[in-house]
C-alpha cells in the first residue's frame, strides 16, 4: 500500500480545525494518514484564517476576503496534482466552496473525487439539483461515508462509492479496565453527549431524558462536550429541570480530551434529528461505550438496534430515559452492546479505508486520462 500511494500528488480540499468538527477532523486526519503512506498532499482549506485578522469581524466583506484567496489557491494547487479530493457538504458551503473546486478541476483537466457528507443531502438536492447536478456530473468519482447517502445519490441517477469515515485507532480505544467496569452496575453513572450545541442535534431531548433518568439513578451525571448557539437555552433548561448541579458543559474539547471523556463514560446519548454517519458514535463504540441513538438518516446503516447500539425515535425523552436505565442496570446487555460495538469499528480502520481510497484515486485518474485522450 505504501508503495502505491507513495509519490501520488493529491490536492485535498476541505475545512480544517479550528474550529473542530466532524468534517474538519476527518480532513485533518486524512491528510496526516495519506502523508504517512508517502503521498504528497497539498491542502486547500475552505476556512483559512482571515488576512488581515480583523476582517473576520466584518460581515459581507469577510466573505470576499475568504472566497477570493480560496479561488486563487484552488487554481494554483489543482493544476500541480494527480488527483483532487474534495470534502463537500450541503447548502451555501456547496455553492461557495465545492462547486468552484469541481469546475476549476474540470477546466484544468484534473480528476476530481468528490467526498460528500451531511444529513441534509436529500432536502438540499430536492431543492437545488438543477444547479448541483451539472457540477456532480463533472466529478470523476463520488464518495460517501454511508449506504444512506449512496441511496440518496441513486435517487438522482448518480452512482456513489461507500468509503467509511476513518477511525483514529491510536486515540480512540477502550479503557484498560473495561471488562471489570462492564461486570458491575455503576453506582454513579456518567452519561455523555458529544455533539455541537445546535438545533439539529436536539440535545434538549438528551437533557430531558437525563432529568427523567435521575428519578431512578439519582447519582448520575451528564457531561456535554461541544459548543454552539443552543448553549444558553440548554443551560436554562437544566435550571428549569433542577439538574444543573449534575450537568457539566465542557465546551469544545480536542481529540485527546474527547477520547478520555469517552473512556470515563458509562453511556452515550445521541439524540440528533438529522444525521449521516456521525464520528461521535463510531468513536464511542471504539472506546467501549454503549450508545443510545436516534434512528434518523444513515444511523440505521451504521449500527443495528439491540446488537451494537440502541436505536430510538427522535425527540422521545421518555424512551431515551427508559432505555438508558435498562442499559445501565443490565450488565449483560451492556456487555453485549459493547462487544459488538468494538467488533463493528474494525471496518473504519485506515488499513481498510486506504485500500478503497487508492482504488478510487486510480480509477478516477484512469478515467480522466481516457477522457482527455478522446
Short mmCIF file of C-alpha atoms in Angstrom, two decimals:
data_model
loop_
_atom_site.label_atom_id
_atom_site.label_comp_id
_atom_site.label_asym_id
_atom_site.label_seq_id
_atom_site.Cartn_x
_atom_site.Cartn_y
_atom_site.Cartn_z
CA UNK A 1 0.00 0.00 0.00
CA UNK A 2 2.77 2.42 0.89
CA UNK A 3 4.49 1.97 -2.49
CA UNK A 4 1.23 2.50 -4.37
CA UNK A 5 0.35 5.73 -2.56
CA UNK A 6 3.92 6.97 -2.26
CA UNK A 7 4.56 9.92 -4.52
CA UNK A 8 0.90 10.33 -5.52
CA UNK A 9 0.15 14.06 -5.59
CA UNK A 10 -3.25 14.82 -4.03
CA UNK A 11 -4.94 18.19 -3.75
CA UNK A 12 -7.09 17.86 -0.62
CA UNK A 13 -9.84 20.49 -0.37
CA UNK A 14 -11.94 20.96 2.76
CA UNK A 15 -12.23 22.52 6.23
CA UNK A 16 -9.57 22.08 8.87
CA UNK A 17 -9.57 22.80 12.63
CA UNK A 18 -10.05 25.21 14.22
CA UNK A 19 -12.89 25.05 14.81
CA UNK A 20 -13.02 21.29 15.31
CA UNK A 21 -15.94 19.41 13.85
CA UNK A 22 -16.74 16.14 12.11
CA UNK A 23 -15.69 17.17 8.60
CA UNK A 24 -12.75 19.30 9.75
CA UNK A 25 -11.40 16.47 11.90
CA UNK A 26 -11.81 13.95 9.06
CA UNK A 27 -9.99 16.28 6.64
CA UNK A 28 -7.10 16.84 9.05
CA UNK A 29 -6.83 13.14 9.78
CA UNK A 30 -7.00 12.14 6.13
CA UNK A 31 -4.14 14.49 5.30
CA UNK A 32 -1.94 13.02 8.03
CA UNK A 33 -2.70 9.41 7.11
CA UNK A 34 -2.10 9.94 3.40
CA UNK A 35 1.20 11.64 4.12
CA UNK A 36 2.22 8.74 6.36
CA UNK A 37 1.70 6.46 3.36
CA UNK A 38 4.08 8.61 1.32
CA UNK A 39 1.54 10.64 -0.67
CA UNK A 40 2.23 14.32 -1.33
CA UNK A 41 -0.80 16.22 -0.03
CA UNK A 42 -1.38 19.85 -0.98
CA UNK A 43 -4.05 21.28 1.29
CA UNK A 44 -6.52 23.95 0.22
CA UNK A 45 -8.54 24.94 3.29
CA UNK A 46 -12.03 26.33 2.74
CA UNK A 47 -11.77 28.05 6.14
CA UNK A 48 -8.28 29.51 6.00
CA UNK A 49 -7.66 32.31 8.56
CA UNK A 50 -8.68 35.79 7.50
CA UNK A 51 -5.93 38.13 6.41
CA UNK A 52 -5.89 40.65 8.00
CA UNK A 53 -7.45 39.13 11.13
CA UNK A 54 -9.90 41.98 11.83
CA UNK A 55 -11.71 41.27 8.52
CA UNK A 56 -13.26 38.25 10.21
CA UNK A 57 -15.45 40.60 12.24
CA UNK A 58 -16.84 42.47 9.22
CA UNK A 59 -19.96 40.78 7.77
CA UNK A 60 -20.10 40.69 3.98
CA UNK A 61 -16.53 41.86 3.50
CA UNK A 62 -15.16 38.79 5.23
CA UNK A 63 -16.83 36.54 2.64
CA UNK A 64 -14.94 38.31 -0.15
CA UNK A 65 -11.63 38.14 1.75
CA UNK A 66 -12.07 34.39 2.20
CA UNK A 67 -13.50 33.48 -1.20
CA UNK A 68 -11.01 35.29 -3.45
CA UNK A 69 -7.85 33.80 -1.84
CA UNK A 70 -9.60 30.41 -1.84
CA UNK A 71 -10.29 30.55 -5.58
CA UNK A 72 -6.71 31.59 -6.27
CA UNK A 73 -5.39 28.75 -4.11
CA UNK A 74 -7.62 26.28 -5.96
CA UNK A 75 -6.38 27.34 -9.37
CA UNK A 76 -2.75 27.30 -8.27
CA UNK A 77 -2.85 23.92 -6.48
CA UNK A 78 -5.21 21.84 -8.59
CA UNK A 79 -3.03 22.05 -11.66
CA UNK A 80 0.01 20.66 -9.83
CA UNK A 81 -1.55 17.38 -8.62
CA UNK A 82 -2.50 13.96 -9.94
CA UNK A 83 -5.96 13.87 -8.35
CA UNK A 84 -8.21 16.14 -6.28
CA UNK A 85 -10.11 15.03 -3.17
CA UNK A 86 -12.92 17.38 -2.20
CA UNK A 87 -14.75 17.25 1.16
CA UNK A 88 -18.22 18.56 0.26
CA UNK A 89 -21.39 19.44 2.15
CA UNK A 90 -24.87 20.87 1.51
CA UNK A 91 -26.18 24.43 1.42
CA UNK A 92 -24.10 27.53 0.92
CA UNK A 93 -20.95 25.51 1.59
CA UNK A 94 -21.63 23.64 -1.64
CA UNK A 95 -22.19 26.74 -3.75
CA UNK A 96 -19.29 28.76 -2.32
CA UNK A 97 -16.62 26.09 -1.93
CA UNK A 98 -17.46 22.73 -3.50
CA UNK A 99 -18.83 23.79 -6.90
CA UNK A 100 -15.93 26.17 -7.70
CA UNK A 101 -13.40 23.43 -6.87
CA UNK A 102 -15.16 20.94 -9.16
CA UNK A 103 -15.32 23.34 -12.09
CA UNK A 104 -11.72 24.51 -11.73
CA UNK A 105 -10.59 20.85 -11.70
CA UNK A 106 -12.71 20.24 -14.80
CA UNK A 107 -11.24 23.23 -16.64
CA UNK A 108 -7.73 22.19 -15.65
CA UNK A 109 -8.44 18.60 -16.75
CA UNK A 110 -7.70 17.05 -13.36
CA UNK A 111 -9.69 14.13 -11.89
CA UNK A 112 -11.97 15.13 -9.02
CA UNK A 113 -13.03 12.71 -6.27
CA UNK A 114 -15.93 14.38 -4.51
CA UNK A 115 -16.38 13.10 -0.93
CA UNK A 116 -19.90 14.16 0.05
CA UNK A 117 -21.24 14.08 3.60
CA UNK A 118 -24.09 15.66 5.52
CA UNK A 119 -27.52 14.58 6.73
CA UNK A 120 -29.34 17.31 4.78
CA UNK A 121 -28.38 15.90 1.37
CA UNK A 122 -31.83 14.74 0.29
CA UNK A 123 -33.56 18.04 1.12
CA UNK A 124 -30.73 20.01 -0.46
CA UNK A 125 -30.76 18.00 -3.68
CA UNK A 126 -34.55 18.16 -3.99
CA UNK A 127 -34.41 21.94 -3.93
CA UNK A 128 -31.22 22.53 -5.88
CA UNK A 129 -30.35 19.54 -8.09
CA UNK A 130 -30.82 21.57 -11.27
CA UNK A 131 -27.84 23.62 -10.11
CA UNK A 132 -25.95 20.91 -8.19
CA UNK A 133 -26.31 18.14 -10.78
CA UNK A 134 -24.12 19.67 -13.53
CA UNK A 135 -21.27 20.04 -11.02
CA UNK A 136 -21.65 16.48 -9.72
CA UNK A 137 -21.51 15.14 -13.28
CA UNK A 138 -18.11 16.79 -13.73
CA UNK A 139 -16.65 14.64 -10.92
CA UNK A 140 -14.62 11.54 -11.79
CA UNK A 141 -15.99 9.77 -8.69
CA UNK A 142 -18.49 10.42 -5.91
CA UNK A 143 -17.58 9.02 -2.48
CA UNK A 144 -19.94 8.92 0.51
CA UNK A 145 -19.43 7.59 4.06
CA UNK A 146 -22.70 5.65 4.29
CA UNK A 147 -25.14 3.48 2.36
CA UNK A 148 -27.79 6.05 3.27
CA UNK A 149 -26.09 8.75 1.19
CA UNK A 150 -25.46 6.28 -1.63
CA UNK A 151 -29.24 5.74 -1.79
CA UNK A 152 -29.82 9.50 -1.82
CA UNK A 153 -27.48 9.94 -4.78
CA UNK A 154 -29.13 6.99 -6.54
CA UNK A 155 -32.46 8.85 -6.39
CA UNK A 156 -30.77 11.47 -8.58
CA UNK A 157 -29.32 8.93 -11.03
CA UNK A 158 -25.79 9.22 -9.62
CA UNK A 159 -23.56 6.32 -8.60
CA UNK A 160 -21.62 6.74 -5.36
CA UNK A 161 -18.98 4.59 -3.68
CA UNK A 162 -19.23 3.99 0.07
CA UNK A 163 -15.93 4.58 1.87
CA UNK A 164 -16.42 4.86 5.65
CA UNK A 165 -15.05 7.60 7.86
CA UNK A 166 -11.60 6.88 9.27
CA UNK A 167 -11.28 5.99 12.95
CA UNK A 168 -8.15 7.12 14.78
CA UNK A 169 -7.45 3.77 16.43
CA UNK A 170 -4.35 5.05 18.22
CA UNK A 171 -6.51 7.62 20.01
CA UNK A 172 -9.94 6.04 20.37
CA UNK A 173 -9.62 2.71 22.20
CA UNK A 174 -11.19 1.10 25.31
CA UNK A 175 -10.07 1.75 28.87
CA UNK A 176 -7.73 -0.85 30.34
CA UNK A 177 -10.29 -1.81 33.00
CA UNK A 178 -13.24 -2.10 30.57
CA UNK A 179 -14.06 -5.74 31.33
CA UNK A 180 -14.18 -5.14 35.07
CA UNK A 181 -16.23 -2.00 34.51
CA UNK A 182 -18.84 -3.86 32.49
CA UNK A 183 -19.36 -6.54 35.12
CA UNK A 184 -20.80 -4.15 37.70
CA UNK A 185 -23.71 -1.73 37.74
CA UNK A 186 -22.25 1.79 38.01
CA UNK A 187 -23.11 3.43 41.34
CA UNK A 188 -22.69 6.89 39.82
CA UNK A 189 -23.45 6.53 36.11
CA UNK A 190 -21.69 9.00 33.85
CA UNK A 191 -23.60 9.85 30.67
CA UNK A 192 -22.17 11.94 27.84
CA UNK A 193 -23.31 13.94 24.82
CA UNK A 194 -20.61 14.81 22.26
CA UNK A 195 -22.30 16.89 19.57
CA UNK A 196 -22.21 20.59 18.78
CA UNK A 197 -24.89 22.56 20.59
CA UNK A 198 -27.06 23.10 17.53
CA UNK A 199 -30.78 22.61 16.97
CA UNK A 200 -30.37 19.67 14.56
CA UNK A 201 -28.73 17.61 17.31
CA UNK A 202 -31.69 18.14 19.68
CA UNK A 203 -29.58 18.00 22.83
CA UNK A 204 -32.61 19.28 24.73
CA UNK A 205 -34.11 15.79 24.41
CA UNK A 206 -30.96 14.30 25.92
CA UNK A 207 -31.20 16.75 28.82
CA UNK A 208 -34.87 15.92 29.42
CA UNK A 209 -34.12 12.20 29.23
CA UNK A 210 -31.36 12.66 31.79
CA UNK A 211 -33.71 14.52 34.12
CA UNK A 212 -36.16 11.60 33.96
CA UNK A 213 -33.33 9.12 34.49
CA UNK A 214 -32.31 10.94 37.68
CA UNK A 215 -35.52 9.75 39.37
CA UNK A 216 -34.22 6.16 39.08
CA UNK A 217 -30.48 6.83 39.29
CA UNK A 218 -30.09 9.95 41.45
CA UNK A 219 -26.27 9.82 41.50
CA UNK A 220 -25.99 10.02 37.71
CA UNK A 221 -24.13 12.88 35.99
CA UNK A 222 -24.19 14.18 32.43
CA UNK A 223 -21.26 15.74 30.53
CA UNK A 224 -22.00 17.76 27.39
CA UNK A 225 -18.94 18.27 25.16
CA UNK A 226 -19.44 20.83 22.44
CA UNK A 227 -20.22 24.46 21.75
CA UNK A 228 -22.83 26.28 19.73
CA UNK A 229 -25.82 28.63 19.66
CA UNK A 230 -28.05 26.41 21.87
CA UNK A 231 -25.77 26.61 24.92
CA UNK A 232 -27.70 29.33 26.76
CA UNK A 233 -31.07 27.65 26.15
CA UNK A 234 -29.74 24.27 27.27
CA UNK A 235 -28.33 25.69 30.49
CA UNK A 236 -31.66 27.40 31.14
CA UNK A 237 -33.44 24.08 30.58
CA UNK A 238 -31.16 22.41 33.13
CA UNK A 239 -32.08 25.09 35.67
CA UNK A 240 -35.77 24.65 34.89
CA UNK A 241 -35.49 20.88 35.41
CA UNK A 242 -33.41 21.41 38.58
CA UNK A 243 -30.50 19.29 37.34
CA UNK A 244 -27.84 21.99 36.84
CA UNK A 245 -25.65 20.54 39.59
CA UNK A 246 -25.49 17.23 37.73
CA UNK A 247 -24.92 18.53 34.19
CA UNK A 248 -21.48 19.75 33.15
CA UNK A 249 -20.99 21.77 29.96
CA UNK A 250 -17.38 21.12 28.96
CA UNK A 251 -17.19 23.28 25.85
CA UNK A 252 -15.27 22.19 22.78
CA UNK A 253 -12.66 19.50 23.52
CA UNK A 254 -9.66 18.49 21.44
CA UNK A 255 -9.37 14.92 20.17
CA UNK A 256 -7.31 13.62 23.10
CA UNK A 257 -9.66 15.15 25.64
CA UNK A 258 -12.64 13.68 23.80
CA UNK A 259 -11.11 10.21 23.85
CA UNK A 260 -10.55 10.46 27.61
CA UNK A 261 -14.15 11.60 28.06
CA UNK A 262 -15.42 8.54 26.18
CA UNK A 263 -13.35 6.21 28.34
CA UNK A 264 -14.70 7.84 31.51
CA UNK A 265 -18.33 7.37 30.47
CA UNK A 266 -20.89 4.63 31.06
CA UNK A 267 -23.30 5.59 28.28
CA UNK A 268 -23.54 7.98 25.32
CA UNK A 269 -26.75 9.69 24.16
CA UNK A 270 -27.08 10.82 20.54
CA UNK A 271 -30.46 12.47 20.05
CA UNK A 272 -29.90 14.09 16.66
CA UNK A 273 -32.79 14.91 14.32
CA UNK A 274 -30.63 14.79 11.17
CA UNK A 275 -27.55 12.63 10.76
CA UNK A 276 -25.43 10.67 8.34
CA UNK A 277 -22.54 8.62 9.75
CA UNK A 278 -21.54 10.51 12.90
CA UNK A 279 -17.93 10.17 14.02
CA UNK A 280 -19.07 10.57 17.63
CA UNK A 281 -20.97 7.27 17.51
CA UNK A 282 -18.05 5.46 15.87
CA UNK A 283 -15.59 6.87 18.41
CA UNK A 284 -17.81 5.92 21.36
CA UNK A 285 -18.11 2.34 20.10
CA UNK A 286 -14.34 2.15 19.66
CA UNK A 287 -13.85 3.27 23.26
CA UNK A 288 -16.19 0.57 24.56
CA UNK A 289 -19.13 2.83 25.42
CA UNK A 290 -22.73 1.68 24.86
CA UNK A 291 -24.68 4.06 22.63
CA UNK A 292 -28.33 5.12 22.61
CA UNK A 293 -29.08 6.99 19.41
CA UNK A 294 -31.97 8.32 17.36
CA UNK A 295 -32.73 6.23 14.27
CA UNK A 296 -32.52 9.06 11.73
CA UNK A 297 -30.74 9.40 8.38
CA UNK A 298 -27.84 7.00 7.93
CA UNK A 299 -27.61 5.84 11.55
CA UNK A 300 -29.59 2.60 10.96
CA UNK A 301 -26.97 1.76 8.31
CA UNK A 302 -24.19 2.46 10.79
CA UNK A 303 -25.45 0.42 13.78
CA UNK A 304 -28.08 -2.26 14.41
CA UNK A 305 -30.73 -1.93 17.09
CA UNK A 306 -30.16 -4.24 20.04
CA UNK A 307 -26.91 -5.56 18.56
CA UNK A 308 -24.26 -2.84 18.83
CA UNK A 309 -26.46 0.11 19.87
CA UNK A 310 -30.00 1.01 20.86
CA UNK A 311 -31.96 2.90 18.20
CA UNK A 312 -34.91 5.05 19.25
CA UNK A 313 -37.35 7.50 17.63
CA UNK A 314 -36.06 11.10 17.69
CA UNK A 315 -37.46 13.55 20.21
CA UNK A 316 -38.78 10.96 22.70
CA UNK A 317 -37.11 11.80 26.03
CA UNK A 318 -39.16 9.19 27.89
CA UNK A 319 -37.98 6.33 25.68
CA UNK A 320 -34.38 7.51 25.85
CA UNK A 321 -34.62 7.63 29.64
CA UNK A 322 -36.21 4.20 29.96
CA UNK A 323 -33.68 2.50 27.71
CA UNK A 324 -30.77 4.33 29.36
CA UNK A 325 -31.84 2.96 32.75
CA UNK A 326 -32.16 -0.52 31.26
CA UNK A 327 -28.68 -0.47 29.73
CA UNK A 328 -27.06 1.00 32.83
CA UNK A 329 -28.64 -1.56 35.19
CA UNK A 330 -28.27 -4.65 32.97
CA UNK A 331 -24.62 -5.70 32.87
CA UNK A 332 -25.26 -8.50 30.39
CA UNK A 333 -26.97 -6.18 27.90
CA UNK A 334 -24.31 -3.52 28.32
CA UNK A 335 -21.52 -6.04 27.72
CA UNK A 336 -23.24 -7.37 24.60
CA UNK A 337 -23.62 -3.89 23.11
CA UNK A 338 -20.01 -3.01 23.89
CA UNK A 339 -18.51 -6.23 22.48
CA UNK A 340 -20.49 -5.96 19.26
CA UNK A 341 -19.71 -2.26 19.01
CA UNK A 342 -15.99 -2.90 19.27
CA UNK A 343 -16.23 -5.54 16.53
CA UNK A 344 -18.15 -3.10 14.30
CA UNK A 345 -15.38 -0.47 14.38
CA UNK A 346 -12.92 -2.70 12.52
CA UNK A 347 -14.41 -1.55 9.21
CA UNK A 348 -13.33 2.03 9.95
CA UNK A 349 -9.63 1.12 10.27
CA UNK A 350 -7.25 3.00 7.99
CA UNK A 351 -5.89 -0.26 6.56
CA UNK A 352 -9.31 -0.93 5.05
CA UNK A 353 -10.25 2.64 4.14
CA UNK A 354 -6.90 3.37 2.46
CA UNK A 355 -7.29 0.44 0.04
CA UNK A 356 -10.71 1.70 -1.05
CA UNK A 357 -9.38 5.26 -1.45
CA UNK A 358 -6.39 4.15 -3.50
CA UNK A 359 -8.63 2.19 -5.86
CA UNK A 360 -10.93 5.21 -6.23
CA UNK A 361 -7.99 7.53 -6.95
CA UNK A 362 -6.54 5.16 -9.54
CA UNK A 363 -9.91 4.70 -11.25
CA UNK A 364 -10.53 8.47 -11.31
CA UNK A 365 -7.09 9.18 -12.79
CA UNK A 366 -7.52 6.47 -15.42
CA UNK A 367 -11.00 7.65 -16.45
CA UNK A 368 -9.83 11.26 -16.71
CA UNK A 369 -6.83 10.26 -18.82
CA UNK A 370 -9.10 8.28 -21.14
CA UNK A 371 -11.49 11.23 -21.47
CA UNK A 372 -8.59 13.56 -22.23
CA UNK A 373 -7.26 11.31 -24.98
CA UNK A 374 -10.59 11.19 -26.83
#
